[in-house]
Each structure stands twice: as C-alpha cells, then as structure tokens.
Amino acid sequence: MTGTEALSARGRLARSAAFASISVAIVLVALKLWASARTGSVAMLGSLADSALDLVASLVTLFGVIYAAMPADRNHRFGHGKAEAIAAIVQVVLIALSAFALAVRSIQQWIEDAPVGEAPTGIGVSLVAIALTFALLAWQRYVLARTGSVAIRTDHVHYQADLLLNLAVIAALVLQTQIGWGKADAVFGLGIAAWLAYGAWGASQEAVDHLMDREWPEEKRRAFVERAATHPELSNLHDLRTRTAGNRDFAQFHVDLPGTMTVSEAHDIIDRVEADLLDAFPGTELLIHIDPQGHVDEPDNPLVETDEFEELEDDTP
C-alpha cells in the first residue's frame, strides 16, 4: 500500500468512527431526555448533558477528520492534519463548560434536596446506554489502532467516561430511592462534573502536542533511528526532527555523503533509504537533506543524533 493509499484508508476509518459516534449520541440524547423528564434526577441530567455534548463533539470530530484527510493544496502545503487537533480543542472547551454547568446544578440539588422520580426508568435507560457505548468503544479502539487519529482519541475519552457516568446514574438512583440517602444524586452529579473536567484536561494534552509540533514519543523516535541505522550510508544522520499532524507523520534529517559522489548517485541512495523508511513508517512525509562529508553546521539547537547510532553500533554483536 502506498503512502497515499494508507492515508486514504486511515481517513475512511476515521470517518466511519465519527459517524458511529454521532449515531450513538443521537439515540442516547433522545433516551436520556425522556428519562430526565421522568426521573428529575440531576445525575441523569448530567448524563444527558454529557451525551448532548458528545453529539456536538462528534459532529466537530467528523468535520475535523474530513478536513484533515484533504490533500495538501496551494495554501496548505503540509496538508490539513492539524484540523484534528483543532477539533479536539473545541471538544475540550465544550467538556469543560458542561462540567461547570453540571457542578452548579448539583450544588443547587444539594441545597434543595429534591427527590428523584421513577428510578427504574433511569436505570433501564442507563443500561441501554452502557451497551451501546461498549459497542462504540470497541469500534473506536479498532480505528485508533490503525489511524492514531487525535480527534477520534478525544471522542474515545468522552465515551469511556460515559460508561462511568451511566454507572454513576444507576448508583445514585438506587442509593436515593432504595436506601434513602437523599444527597446521593447531588453527590454523584458533582462526581460526574469532576470526572468530566479531569477528562477535558487529559484530552487537551495530545491536541496541544500536535499543535505545538511536539517530537514523536521516544519509543517511536528510537524505532525510526534504529531502522535508519540499518543503512550504512546514514551512519552520520543528524538534525532529526519529527512531528505529527492529525493522521500524518513528518520526519526530516540531514545525512553526510561523500563530496565526490554525483548528484545522481546520491539521489539513488536517498531513494532507497526513503522507500525502506516508508515501508516501516507508511504515510510519513520525509525530508532528507544531504551534506558533504566533513561539513560542519552551526545548529541553533543540539539535535545531532550521532550518539544514538554509536549506541546501536555498540549493541550490535
């Protein structure tokens, strides 16, 4: 599969996950709206708010993955991958606002000490929500394993939290109606609000990393260097820079080649290196700069990777 085909396949999978989450969110909003009206539970209201937020966030995710999958154009030479990170940031803002509103409503419920209504209705709806959420999470995990989409990953965080939210709703209804703990609904509402806020903070980190062009994780970067080290021509690879934007990876580095080598010979070597690296890291955009051996750059930052190659050579039996 070529790099273009790999990116296209990733885009299709990401869109399928976005459409699936939208479908589940629509069903859950309808069910929880009905259950909230029947029970009057603030925990159920919080779960409804979260599902409504999931619907909006999933729509944002769909926009993000569709836009991110668009090919590079005249005004976006590096593609549109960061649209996914922007979509994730929008989701984080929505989650934070929802958590704040739910916390305020829970405090009001605590003060008013209002009873809840039909607990069986709320419990039944929550069980249906749990079943649908399990199915969606399974598909999202499948998609994430093949795309690494930051927008889908943030959406995945929402629905992981939904499992706990729905269990919390069940616990609140049982404790308040069966055991008589009058503050249970408000307490679980506050707990849900805190969980949403925590999830928003965690989900924001990867999106910010994409927007700030953070280097690849150390394990992935190391794997890239190890693959490059199998080519003796790259024994002095240096100035390696990596980043990720949406579903596309970028890597660039310098390599020393003999100054007597012709342009055509150097081009053939780099072509072979690129083909091998892309086989191991499909969909990556590579930029390789050739330096004549003996040339010394004055880098602004200490990015020389030679030490990593020396460690690899020392480990080779």
PDB file of C-alpha atoms in Angstrom:
ATOM      1  CA  MET A   1       0.000   0.000   0.000  1.00  0.00           C
ATOM      2  CA  THR A   2       1.416   3.398  -0.983  1.00  0.00           C
ATOM      3  CA  GLY A   3       1.588   6.350   1.391  1.00  0.00           C
ATOM      4  CA  THR A   4      -1.366   7.997  -0.355  1.00  0.00           C
ATOM      5  CA  GLU A   5      -3.431   4.808  -0.158  1.00  0.00           C
ATOM      6  CA  ALA A   6      -2.560   4.399   3.536  1.00  0.00           C
ATOM      7  CA  LEU A   7      -3.676   7.963   4.289  1.00  0.00           C
ATOM      8  CA  SER A   8      -6.900   7.439   2.331  1.00  0.00           C
ATOM      9  CA  ALA A   9      -7.649   4.231   4.255  1.00  0.00           C
ATOM     10  CA  ARG A  10      -6.992   5.986   7.554  1.00  0.00           C
ATOM     11  CA  GLY A  11      -9.345   8.790   6.537  1.00  0.00           C
ATOM     12  CA  ARG A  12     -12.151   6.338   5.709  1.00  0.00           C
ATOM     13  CA  LEU A  13     -11.757   4.551   9.039  1.00  0.00           C
ATOM     14  CA  ALA A  14     -11.721   7.820  10.984  1.00  0.00           C
ATOM     15  CA  ARG A  15     -14.897   8.989   9.232  1.00  0.00           C
ATOM     16  CA  SER A  16     -16.628   5.685   9.993  1.00  0.00           C
ATOM     17  CA  ALA A  17     -15.815   6.090  13.695  1.00  0.00           C
ATOM     18  CA  ALA A  18     -17.113   9.669  13.659  1.00  0.00           C
ATOM     19  CA  PHE A  19     -20.398   8.624  12.011  1.00  0.00           C
ATOM     20  CA  ALA A  20     -20.784   5.778  14.516  1.00  0.00           C
ATOM     21  CA  SER A  21     -20.339   8.118  17.490  1.00  0.00           C
ATOM     22  CA  ILE A  22     -22.863  10.587  16.024  1.00  0.00           C
ATOM     23  CA  SER A  23     -25.430   7.807  15.612  1.00  0.00           C
ATOM     24  CA  VAL A  24     -24.949   6.552  19.171  1.00  0.00           C
ATOM     25  CA  ALA A  25     -25.085  10.102  20.577  1.00  0.00           C
ATOM     26  CA  ILE A  26     -28.409  10.834  18.823  1.00  0.00           C
ATOM     27  CA  VAL A  27     -30.003   7.696  20.291  1.00  0.00           C
ATOM     28  CA  LEU A  28     -28.650   8.409  23.781  1.00  0.00           C
ATOM     29  CA  VAL A  29     -29.756  12.056  23.785  1.00  0.00           C
ATOM     30  CA  ALA A  30     -33.302  11.031  22.902  1.00  0.00           C
ATOM     31  CA  LEU A  31     -33.427   8.306  25.583  1.00  0.00           C
ATOM     32  CA  LYS A  32     -31.874  10.425  28.325  1.00  0.00           C
ATOM     33  CA  LEU A  33     -34.058  13.434  27.538  1.00  0.00           C
ATOM     34  CA  TRP A  34     -37.084  11.229  28.140  1.00  0.00           C
ATOM     35  CA  ALA A  35     -35.548   9.677  31.275  1.00  0.00           C
ATOM     36  CA  SER A  36     -34.572  13.074  32.716  1.00  0.00           C
ATOM     37  CA  ALA A  37     -38.153  14.285  32.372  1.00  0.00           C
ATOM     38  CA  ARG A  38     -39.489  11.130  34.085  1.00  0.00           C
ATOM     39  CA  THR A  39     -36.962  10.988  36.949  1.00  0.00           C
ATOM     40  CA  GLY A  40     -35.926  14.586  37.633  1.00  0.00           C
ATOM     41  CA  SER A  41     -32.502  13.198  38.581  1.00  0.00           C
ATOM     42  CA  VAL A  42     -29.588  15.627  38.410  1.00  0.00           C
ATOM     43  CA  ALA A  43     -27.254  12.683  37.765  1.00  0.00           C
ATOM     44  CA  MET A  44     -29.424  11.695  34.784  1.00  0.00           C
ATOM     45  CA  LEU A  45     -29.468  15.344  33.719  1.00  0.00           C
ATOM     46  CA  GLY A  46     -25.693  15.334  33.871  1.00  0.00           C
ATOM     47  CA  SER A  47     -25.591  12.196  31.765  1.00  0.00           C
ATOM     48  CA  LEU A  48     -27.969  13.859  29.281  1.00  0.00           C
ATOM     49  CA  ALA A  49     -25.751  16.934  29.156  1.00  0.00           C
ATOM     50  CA  ASP A  50     -22.728  14.732  28.518  1.00  0.00           C
ATOM     51  CA  SER A  51     -24.488  12.851  25.696  1.00  0.00           C
ATOM     52  CA  ALA A  52     -25.649  16.129  24.129  1.00  0.00           C
ATOM     53  CA  LEU A  53     -22.071  17.325  24.383  1.00  0.00           C
ATOM     54  CA  ASP A  54     -20.900  14.069  22.816  1.00  0.00           C
ATOM     55  CA  LEU A  55     -23.212  14.714  19.870  1.00  0.00           C
ATOM     56  CA  VAL A  56     -21.825  18.201  19.299  1.00  0.00           C
ATOM     57  CA  ALA A  57     -18.270  16.967  19.842  1.00  0.00           C
ATOM     58  CA  SER A  58     -18.784  14.069  17.432  1.00  0.00           C
ATOM     59  CA  LEU A  59     -20.025  16.482  14.774  1.00  0.00           C
ATOM     60  CA  VAL A  60     -16.896  18.562  15.364  1.00  0.00           C
ATOM     61  CA  THR A  61     -14.839  15.359  15.138  1.00  0.00           C
ATOM     62  CA  LEU A  62     -16.451  14.467  11.817  1.00  0.00           C
ATOM     63  CA  PHE A  63     -15.584  17.890  10.437  1.00  0.00           C
ATOM     64  CA  GLY A  64     -12.046  17.556  11.768  1.00  0.00           C
ATOM     65  CA  VAL A  65     -11.315  14.131  10.279  1.00  0.00           C
ATOM     66  CA  ILE A  66     -12.879  15.040   6.918  1.00  0.00           C
ATOM     67  CA  TYR A  67     -10.924  18.282   6.670  1.00  0.00           C
ATOM     68  CA  ALA A  68      -7.722  16.673   7.960  1.00  0.00           C
ATOM     69  CA  ALA A  69      -7.945  13.983   5.250  1.00  0.00           C
ATOM     70  CA  MET A  70      -7.987  16.582   2.470  1.00  0.00           C
ATOM     71  CA  PRO A  71      -4.799  16.545   0.396  1.00  0.00           C
ATOM     72  CA  ALA A  72      -2.294  19.371   0.520  1.00  0.00           C
ATOM     73  CA  ASP A  73      -3.244  22.395  -1.549  1.00  0.00           C
ATOM     74  CA  ARG A  74      -1.779  25.721  -2.622  1.00  0.00           C
ATOM     75  CA  ASN A  75      -2.363  27.343   0.758  1.00  0.00           C
ATOM     76  CA  HIS A  76      -1.676  24.290   2.953  1.00  0.00           C
ATOM     77  CA  ARG A  77       1.460  22.681   1.580  1.00  0.00           C
ATOM     78  CA  PHE A  78       1.829  20.384   4.587  1.00  0.00           C
ATOM     79  CA  GLY A  79      -1.773  19.180   4.388  1.00  0.00           C
ATOM     80  CA  HIS A  80      -4.663  19.784   6.783  1.00  0.00           C
ATOM     81  CA  GLY A  81      -3.805  17.299   9.550  1.00  0.00           C
ATOM     82  CA  LYS A  82      -3.900  19.846  12.371  1.00  0.00           C
ATOM     83  CA  ALA A  83      -7.647  20.236  11.815  1.00  0.00           C
ATOM     84  CA  GLU A  84      -7.992  17.157  14.017  1.00  0.00           C
ATOM     85  CA  ALA A  85      -6.145  18.852  16.866  1.00  0.00           C
ATOM     86  CA  ILE A  86      -8.314  21.959  16.491  1.00  0.00           C
ATOM     87  CA  ALA A  87     -11.443  19.772  16.607  1.00  0.00           C
ATOM     88  CA  ALA A  88     -10.106  18.116  19.764  1.00  0.00           C
ATOM     89  CA  ILE A  89      -9.518  21.506  21.425  1.00  0.00           C
ATOM     90  CA  VAL A  90     -13.114  22.537  20.612  1.00  0.00           C
ATOM     91  CA  GLN A  91     -14.310  19.331  22.259  1.00  0.00           C
ATOM     92  CA  VAL A  92     -12.221  20.043  25.353  1.00  0.00           C
ATOM     93  CA  VAL A  93     -13.768  23.514  25.725  1.00  0.00           C
ATOM     94  CA  LEU A  94     -17.264  22.039  25.425  1.00  0.00           C
ATOM     95  CA  ILE A  95     -16.492  19.373  28.024  1.00  0.00           C
ATOM     96  CA  ALA A  96     -15.174  21.976  30.481  1.00  0.00           C
ATOM     97  CA  LEU A  97     -18.279  24.160  30.078  1.00  0.00           C
ATOM     98  CA  SER A  98     -20.535  21.151  30.552  1.00  0.00           C
ATOM     99  CA  ALA A  99     -18.669  20.124  33.720  1.00  0.00           C
ATOM    100  CA  PHE A 100     -19.061  23.620  35.188  1.00  0.00           C
ATOM    101  CA  ALA A 101     -22.796  23.778  34.429  1.00  0.00           C
ATOM    102  CA  LEU A 102     -23.351  20.323  35.923  1.00  0.00           C
ATOM    103  CA  ALA A 103     -21.441  21.242  39.098  1.00  0.00           C
ATOM    104  CA  VAL A 104     -23.650  24.318  39.574  1.00  0.00           C
ATOM    105  CA  ARG A 105     -26.820  22.250  39.064  1.00  0.00           C
ATOM    106  CA  SER A 106     -25.609  19.581  41.504  1.00  0.00           C
ATOM    107  CA  ILE A 107     -24.973  22.189  44.203  1.00  0.00           C
ATOM    108  CA  GLN A 108     -28.492  23.520  43.698  1.00  0.00           C
ATOM    109  CA  GLN A 109     -29.834  19.963  44.016  1.00  0.00           C
ATOM    110  CA  TRP A 110     -27.857  19.515  47.238  1.00  0.00           C
ATOM    111  CA  ILE A 111     -29.333  22.691  48.722  1.00  0.00           C
ATOM    112  CA  GLU A 112     -32.906  21.984  47.602  1.00  0.00           C
ATOM    113  CA  ASP A 113     -32.696  18.264  48.492  1.00  0.00           C
ATOM    114  CA  ALA A 114     -35.273  17.491  45.777  1.00  0.00           C
ATOM    115  CA  PRO A 115     -36.380  13.844  45.391  1.00  0.00           C
ATOM    116  CA  VAL A 116     -35.975  11.875  42.168  1.00  0.00           C
ATOM    117  CA  GLY A 117     -38.868  10.280  40.297  1.00  0.00           C
ATOM    118  CA  GLU A 118     -39.094   6.939  38.503  1.00  0.00           C
ATOM    119  CA  ALA A 119     -35.812   5.187  39.265  1.00  0.00           C
ATOM    120  CA  PRO A 120     -36.499   2.087  37.080  1.00  0.00           C
ATOM    121  CA  THR A 121     -36.798   4.320  34.009  1.00  0.00           C
ATOM    122  CA  GLY A 122     -33.435   5.933  34.662  1.00  0.00           C
ATOM    123  CA  ILE A 123     -31.762   2.607  35.411  1.00  0.00           C
ATOM    124  CA  GLY A 124     -33.153   0.985  32.256  1.00  0.00           C
ATOM    125  CA  VAL A 125     -32.018   3.856  30.034  1.00  0.00           C
ATOM    126  CA  SER A 126     -28.570   3.799  31.634  1.00  0.00           C
ATOM    127  CA  LEU A 127     -28.197   0.065  30.940  1.00  0.00           C
ATOM    128  CA  VAL A 128     -29.108   0.597  27.274  1.00  0.00           C
ATOM    129  CA  ALA A 129     -26.568   3.437  27.137  1.00  0.00           C
ATOM    130  CA  ILE A 130     -23.861   1.197  28.590  1.00  0.00           C
ATOM    131  CA  ALA A 131     -24.481  -1.495  25.961  1.00  0.00           C
ATOM    132  CA  LEU A 132     -24.374   0.995  23.072  1.00  0.00           C
ATOM    133  CA  THR A 133     -21.257   2.654  24.478  1.00  0.00           C
ATOM    134  CA  PHE A 134     -19.399  -0.664  24.789  1.00  0.00           C
ATOM    135  CA  ALA A 135     -20.089  -1.372  21.104  1.00  0.00           C
ATOM    136  CA  LEU A 136     -18.933   2.085  20.039  1.00  0.00           C
ATOM    137  CA  LEU A 137     -15.750   1.926  22.142  1.00  0.00           C
ATOM    138  CA  ALA A 138     -14.831  -1.398  20.550  1.00  0.00           C
ATOM    139  CA  TRP A 139     -15.075   0.102  17.062  1.00  0.00           C
ATOM    140  CA  GLN A 140     -13.171   3.240  18.098  1.00  0.00           C
ATOM    141  CA  ARG A 141     -10.331   1.128  19.514  1.00  0.00           C
ATOM    142  CA  TYR A 142     -10.135  -0.744  16.210  1.00  0.00           C
ATOM    143  CA  VAL A 143      -9.955   2.552  14.304  1.00  0.00           C
ATOM    144  CA  LEU A 144      -7.426   4.108  16.687  1.00  0.00           C
ATOM    145  CA  ALA A 145      -5.091   1.133  16.330  1.00  0.00           C
ATOM    146  CA  ARG A 146      -4.984   1.783  12.588  1.00  0.00           C
ATOM    147  CA  THR A 147      -5.155   5.584  12.362  1.00  0.00           C
ATOM    148  CA  GLY A 148      -3.898   7.164  15.595  1.00  0.00           C
ATOM    149  CA  SER A 149      -6.426   9.961  14.995  1.00  0.00           C
ATOM    150  CA  VAL A 150      -6.204  12.561  17.795  1.00  0.00           C
ATOM    151  CA  ALA A 151      -9.800  13.691  17.177  1.00  0.00           C
ATOM    152  CA  ILE A 152     -11.138  10.125  17.453  1.00  0.00           C
ATOM    153  CA  ARG A 153      -8.972   9.574  20.520  1.00  0.00           C
ATOM    154  CA  THR A 154     -10.570  12.593  22.231  1.00  0.00           C
ATOM    155  CA  ASP A 155     -14.013  11.310  21.251  1.00  0.00           C
ATOM    156  CA  HIS A 156     -12.994   7.935  22.695  1.00  0.00           C
ATOM    157  CA  VAL A 157     -12.245   9.645  26.024  1.00  0.00           C
ATOM    158  CA  HIS A 158     -15.818  11.006  26.076  1.00  0.00           C
ATOM    159  CA  TYR A 159     -17.356   7.607  25.687  1.00  0.00           C
ATOM    160  CA  GLN A 160     -15.027   5.933  28.164  1.00  0.00           C
ATOM    161  CA  ALA A 161     -16.245   8.492  30.683  1.00  0.00           C
ATOM    162  CA  ASP A 162     -19.825   7.725  29.625  1.00  0.00           C
ATOM    163  CA  LEU A 163     -19.507   4.192  30.988  1.00  0.00           C
ATOM    164  CA  LEU A 164     -18.701   5.568  34.427  1.00  0.00           C
ATOM    165  CA  LEU A 165     -21.344   8.269  34.108  1.00  0.00           C
ATOM    166  CA  ASN A 166     -24.082   5.750  33.395  1.00  0.00           C
ATOM    167  CA  LEU A 167     -22.952   3.522  36.261  1.00  0.00           C
ATOM    168  CA  ALA A 168     -22.953   6.602  38.500  1.00  0.00           C
ATOM    169  CA  VAL A 169     -26.532   7.398  37.463  1.00  0.00           C
ATOM    170  CA  ILE A 170     -27.624   3.867  38.371  1.00  0.00           C
ATOM    171  CA  ALA A 171     -25.829   4.064  41.730  1.00  0.00           C
ATOM    172  CA  ALA A 172     -27.334   7.484  42.527  1.00  0.00           C
ATOM    173  CA  LEU A 173     -30.878   6.352  41.731  1.00  0.00           C
ATOM    174  CA  VAL A 174     -30.554   3.148  43.746  1.00  0.00           C
ATOM    175  CA  LEU A 175     -28.992   4.869  46.764  1.00  0.00           C
ATOM    176  CA  GLN A 176     -31.549   7.661  46.838  1.00  0.00           C
ATOM    177  CA  THR A 177     -34.711   5.639  46.181  1.00  0.00           C
ATOM    178  CA  GLN A 178     -33.888   2.305  47.795  1.00  0.00           C
ATOM    179  CA  ILE A 179     -31.577   3.218  50.655  1.00  0.00           C
ATOM    180  CA  GLY A 180     -32.870   6.714  51.306  1.00  0.00           C
ATOM    181  CA  TRP A 181     -29.615   8.656  51.014  1.00  0.00           C
ATOM    182  CA  GLY A 182     -31.143  11.991  49.979  1.00  0.00           C
ATOM    183  CA  LYS A 183     -27.848  13.581  48.893  1.00  0.00           C
ATOM    184  CA  ALA A 184     -26.756  10.696  46.651  1.00  0.00           C
ATOM    185  CA  ASP A 185     -27.986  12.285  43.422  1.00  0.00           C
ATOM    186  CA  ALA A 186     -26.217  15.583  44.103  1.00  0.00           C
ATOM    187  CA  VAL A 187     -23.011  13.856  45.233  1.00  0.00           C
ATOM    188  CA  PHE A 188     -22.829  11.718  42.098  1.00  0.00           C
ATOM    189  CA  GLY A 189     -23.652  14.785  39.984  1.00  0.00           C
ATOM    190  CA  LEU A 190     -20.636  16.580  41.458  1.00  0.00           C
ATOM    191  CA  GLY A 191     -18.519  13.474  40.918  1.00  0.00           C
ATOM    192  CA  ILE A 192     -19.535  13.342  37.266  1.00  0.00           C
ATOM    193  CA  ALA A 193     -18.680  17.030  36.864  1.00  0.00           C
ATOM    194  CA  ALA A 194     -15.221  16.437  38.359  1.00  0.00           C
ATOM    195  CA  TRP A 195     -14.677  13.430  36.077  1.00  0.00           C
ATOM    196  CA  LEU A 196     -15.631  15.462  33.013  1.00  0.00           C
ATOM    197  CA  ALA A 197     -13.203  18.227  33.991  1.00  0.00           C
ATOM    198  CA  TYR A 198     -10.423  15.690  34.524  1.00  0.00           C
ATOM    199  CA  GLY A 199     -11.155  14.090  31.142  1.00  0.00           C
ATOM    200  CA  ALA A 200     -11.081  17.501  29.449  1.00  0.00           C
ATOM    201  CA  TRP A 201      -7.636  18.212  30.872  1.00  0.00           C
ATOM    202  CA  GLY A 202      -6.253  14.856  29.793  1.00  0.00           C
ATOM    203  CA  ALA A 203      -7.748  15.078  26.306  1.00  0.00           C
ATOM    204  CA  SER A 204      -6.243  18.511  25.773  1.00  0.00           C
ATOM    205  CA  GLN A 205      -2.659  17.332  26.171  1.00  0.00           C
ATOM    206  CA  GLU A 206      -2.307  15.352  22.936  1.00  0.00           C
ATOM    207  CA  ALA A 207      -4.119  18.021  20.924  1.00  0.00           C
ATOM    208  CA  VAL A 208      -1.746  20.687  22.246  1.00  0.00           C
ATOM    209  CA  ASP A 209       1.220  18.432  21.433  1.00  0.00           C
ATOM    210  CA  HIS A 210       0.059  18.248  17.798  1.00  0.00           C
ATOM    211  CA  LEU A 211      -0.452  21.990  17.542  1.00  0.00           C
ATOM    212  CA  MET A 212       2.956  22.667  19.130  1.00  0.00           C
ATOM    213  CA  ASP A 213       4.760  20.150  16.870  1.00  0.00           C
ATOM    214  CA  ARG A 214       5.964  18.013  19.758  1.00  0.00           C
ATOM    215  CA  GLU A 215       8.507  15.330  18.870  1.00  0.00           C
ATOM    216  CA  TRP A 216       7.336  11.747  18.417  1.00  0.00           C
ATOM    217  CA  PRO A 217       7.229   9.570  21.556  1.00  0.00           C
ATOM    218  CA  GLU A 218      10.697   8.335  22.467  1.00  0.00           C
ATOM    219  CA  GLU A 219       9.879   4.706  21.568  1.00  0.00           C
ATOM    220  CA  LYS A 220       8.710   5.647  18.074  1.00  0.00           C
ATOM    221  CA  ARG A 221      11.609   8.011  17.512  1.00  0.00           C
ATOM    222  CA  ARG A 222      14.036   5.322  18.637  1.00  0.00           C
ATOM    223  CA  ALA A 223      12.431   2.802  16.265  1.00  0.00           C
ATOM    224  CA  PHE A 224      12.873   5.270  13.405  1.00  0.00           C
ATOM    225  CA  VAL A 225      16.553   5.788  14.235  1.00  0.00           C
ATOM    226  CA  GLU A 226      17.093   2.017  14.517  1.00  0.00           C
ATOM    227  CA  ARG A 227      15.558   1.464  11.078  1.00  0.00           C
ATOM    228  CA  ALA A 228      17.677   4.231   9.583  1.00  0.00           C
ATOM    229  CA  ALA A 229      20.783   2.733  11.194  1.00  0.00           C
ATOM    230  CA  THR A 230      20.407  -0.395   9.034  1.00  0.00           C
ATOM    231  CA  HIS A 231      21.635   1.759   6.133  1.00  0.00           C
ATOM    232  CA  PRO A 232      25.409   2.345   6.390  1.00  0.00           C
ATOM    233  CA  GLU A 233      25.019   5.482   4.263  1.00  0.00           C
ATOM    234  CA  LEU A 234      23.182   7.085   7.193  1.00  0.00           C
ATOM    235  CA  SER A 235      25.892   6.432   9.786  1.00  0.00           C
ATOM    236  CA  ASN A 236      26.074  10.166  10.491  1.00  0.00           C
ATOM    237  CA  LEU A 237      22.397  11.060  10.490  1.00  0.00           C
ATOM    238  CA  HIS A 238      21.878  14.303  12.387  1.00  0.00           C
ATOM    239  CA  ASP A 239      19.410  17.161  12.953  1.00  0.00           C
ATOM    240  CA  LEU A 240      16.488  14.741  13.165  1.00  0.00           C
ATOM    241  CA  ARG A 241      13.148  16.483  13.669  1.00  0.00           C
ATOM    242  CA  THR A 242       9.796  14.716  13.941  1.00  0.00           C
ATOM    243  CA  ARG A 243       6.203  15.784  14.463  1.00  0.00           C
ATOM    244  CA  THR A 244       2.638  14.580  13.938  1.00  0.00           C
ATOM    245  CA  ALA A 245      -0.321  16.480  12.478  1.00  0.00           C
ATOM    246  CA  GLY A 246      -3.609  14.596  12.634  1.00  0.00           C
ATOM    247  CA  ASN A 247      -3.146  11.281  10.821  1.00  0.00           C
ATOM    248  CA  ARG A 248       0.152  12.209   9.157  1.00  0.00           C
ATOM    249  CA  ASP A 249       3.704  11.963  10.498  1.00  0.00           C
ATOM    250  CA  PHE A 250       6.600  14.152   9.413  1.00  0.00           C
ATOM    251  CA  ALA A 251      10.320  13.460   9.768  1.00  0.00           C
ATOM    252  CA  GLN A 252      13.317  15.354   8.465  1.00  0.00           C
ATOM    253  CA  PHE A 253      17.040  14.920   8.960  1.00  0.00           C
ATOM    254  CA  HIS A 254      20.486  15.614   7.499  1.00  0.00           C
ATOM    255  CA  VAL A 255      22.892  12.930   6.313  1.00  0.00           C
ATOM    256  CA  ASP A 256      26.562  13.118   5.237  1.00  0.00           C
ATOM    257  CA  LEU A 257      27.603  11.663   1.871  1.00  0.00           C
ATOM    258  CA  PRO A 258      30.997  11.835   0.113  1.00  0.00           C
ATOM    259  CA  GLY A 259      31.539  15.162  -1.610  1.00  0.00           C
ATOM    260  CA  THR A 260      32.859  13.331  -4.670  1.00  0.00           C
ATOM    261  CA  MET A 261      29.563  11.496  -5.175  1.00  0.00           C
ATOM    262  CA  THR A 262      27.475  12.648  -8.141  1.00  0.00           C
ATOM    263  CA  VAL A 263      24.014  14.097  -7.657  1.00  0.00           C
ATOM    264  CA  SER A 264      22.563  11.077  -9.440  1.00  0.00           C
ATOM    265  CA  GLU A 265      24.362   8.609  -7.145  1.00  0.00           C
ATOM    266  CA  ALA A 266      23.273  10.480  -4.020  1.00  0.00           C
ATOM    267  CA  HIS A 267      19.711  10.622  -5.333  1.00  0.00           C
ATOM    268  CA  ASP A 268      19.636   6.838  -5.863  1.00  0.00           C
ATOM    269  CA  ILE A 269      20.865   6.202  -2.315  1.00  0.00           C
ATOM    270  CA  ILE A 270      18.314   8.517  -0.763  1.00  0.00           C
ATOM    271  CA  ASP A 271      15.530   6.961  -2.859  1.00  0.00           C
ATOM    272  CA  ARG A 272      16.393   3.515  -1.471  1.00  0.00           C
ATOM    273  CA  VAL A 273      16.511   4.868   2.075  1.00  0.00           C
ATOM    274  CA  GLU A 274      13.169   6.632   1.682  1.00  0.00           C
ATOM    275  CA  ALA A 275      11.493   3.523   0.280  1.00  0.00           C
ATOM    276  CA  ASP A 276      12.678   1.433   3.235  1.00  0.00           C
ATOM    277  CA  LEU A 277      11.725   4.002   5.889  1.00  0.00           C
ATOM    278  CA  LEU A 278       8.283   4.480   4.336  1.00  0.00           C
ATOM    279  CA  ASP A 279       7.781   0.732   4.335  1.00  0.00           C
ATOM    280  CA  ALA A 280       8.314   0.756   8.110  1.00  0.00           C
ATOM    281  CA  PHE A 281       6.502   4.073   8.702  1.00  0.00           C
ATOM    282  CA  PRO A 282       3.799   4.328   5.996  1.00  0.00           C
ATOM    283  CA  GLY A 283       2.137   7.672   5.433  1.00  0.00           C
ATOM    284  CA  THR A 284       5.153   9.580   6.782  1.00  0.00           C
ATOM    285  CA  GLU A 285       6.392  12.609   4.872  1.00  0.00           C
ATOM    286  CA  LEU A 286      10.190  12.537   4.751  1.00  0.00           C
ATOM    287  CA  LEU A 287      12.578  15.388   4.057  1.00  0.00           C
ATOM    288  CA  ILE A 288      16.244  14.363   3.789  1.00  0.00           C
ATOM    289  CA  HIS A 289      18.979  16.963   3.407  1.00  0.00           C
ATOM    290  CA  ILE A 290      22.379  15.860   2.093  1.00  0.00           C
ATOM    291  CA  ASP A 291      25.580  17.385   3.497  1.00  0.00           C
ATOM    292  CA  PRO A 292      29.067  16.740   2.064  1.00  0.00           C
ATOM    293  CA  GLN A 293      31.215  14.709   4.449  1.00  0.00           C
ATOM    294  CA  GLY A 294      33.300  16.953   6.661  1.00  0.00           C
ATOM    295  CA  HIS A 295      30.815  19.806   6.506  1.00  0.00           C
ATOM    296  CA  VAL A 296      30.094  21.259   9.948  1.00  0.00           C
ATOM    297  CA  ASP A 297      26.808  23.028  10.603  1.00  0.00           C
ATOM    298  CA  GLU A 298      26.318  25.555  13.345  1.00  0.00           C
ATOM    299  CA  PRO A 299      22.941  24.359  14.618  1.00  0.00           C
ATOM    300  CA  ASP A 300      20.719  26.571  16.736  1.00  0.00           C
ATOM    301  CA  ASN A 301      19.801  23.548  18.834  1.00  0.00           C
ATOM    302  CA  PRO A 302      21.722  20.373  19.766  1.00  0.00           C
ATOM    303  CA  LEU A 303      19.849  17.957  17.500  1.00  0.00           C
ATOM    304  CA  VAL A 304      22.719  15.684  16.452  1.00  0.00           C
ATOM    305  CA  GLU A 305      21.667  12.017  16.529  1.00  0.00           C
ATOM    306  CA  THR A 306      25.127  10.508  16.032  1.00  0.00           C
ATOM    307  CA  ASP A 307      25.290   9.318  19.645  1.00  0.00           C
ATOM    308  CA  GLU A 308      22.199   7.195  19.116  1.00  0.00           C
ATOM    309  CA  PHE A 309      23.862   5.466  16.148  1.00  0.00           C
ATOM    310  CA  GLU A 310      27.019   4.876  18.160  1.00  0.00           C
ATOM    311  CA  GLU A 311      24.928   3.229  20.902  1.00  0.00           C
ATOM    312  CA  LEU A 312      23.275   0.999  18.315  1.00  0.00           C
ATOM    313  CA  GLU A 313      26.643   0.017  16.830  1.00  0.00           C
ATOM    314  CA  ASP A 314      27.982  -0.802  20.317  1.00  0.00           C
ATOM    315  CA  ASP A 315      24.984  -3.071  20.930  1.00  0.00           C
ATOM    316  CA  THR A 316      25.498  -4.939  17.648  1.00  0.00           C
ATOM    317  CA  PRO A 317      27.239  -8.305  18.272  1.00  0.00           C
TER     318      PRO A 317
END
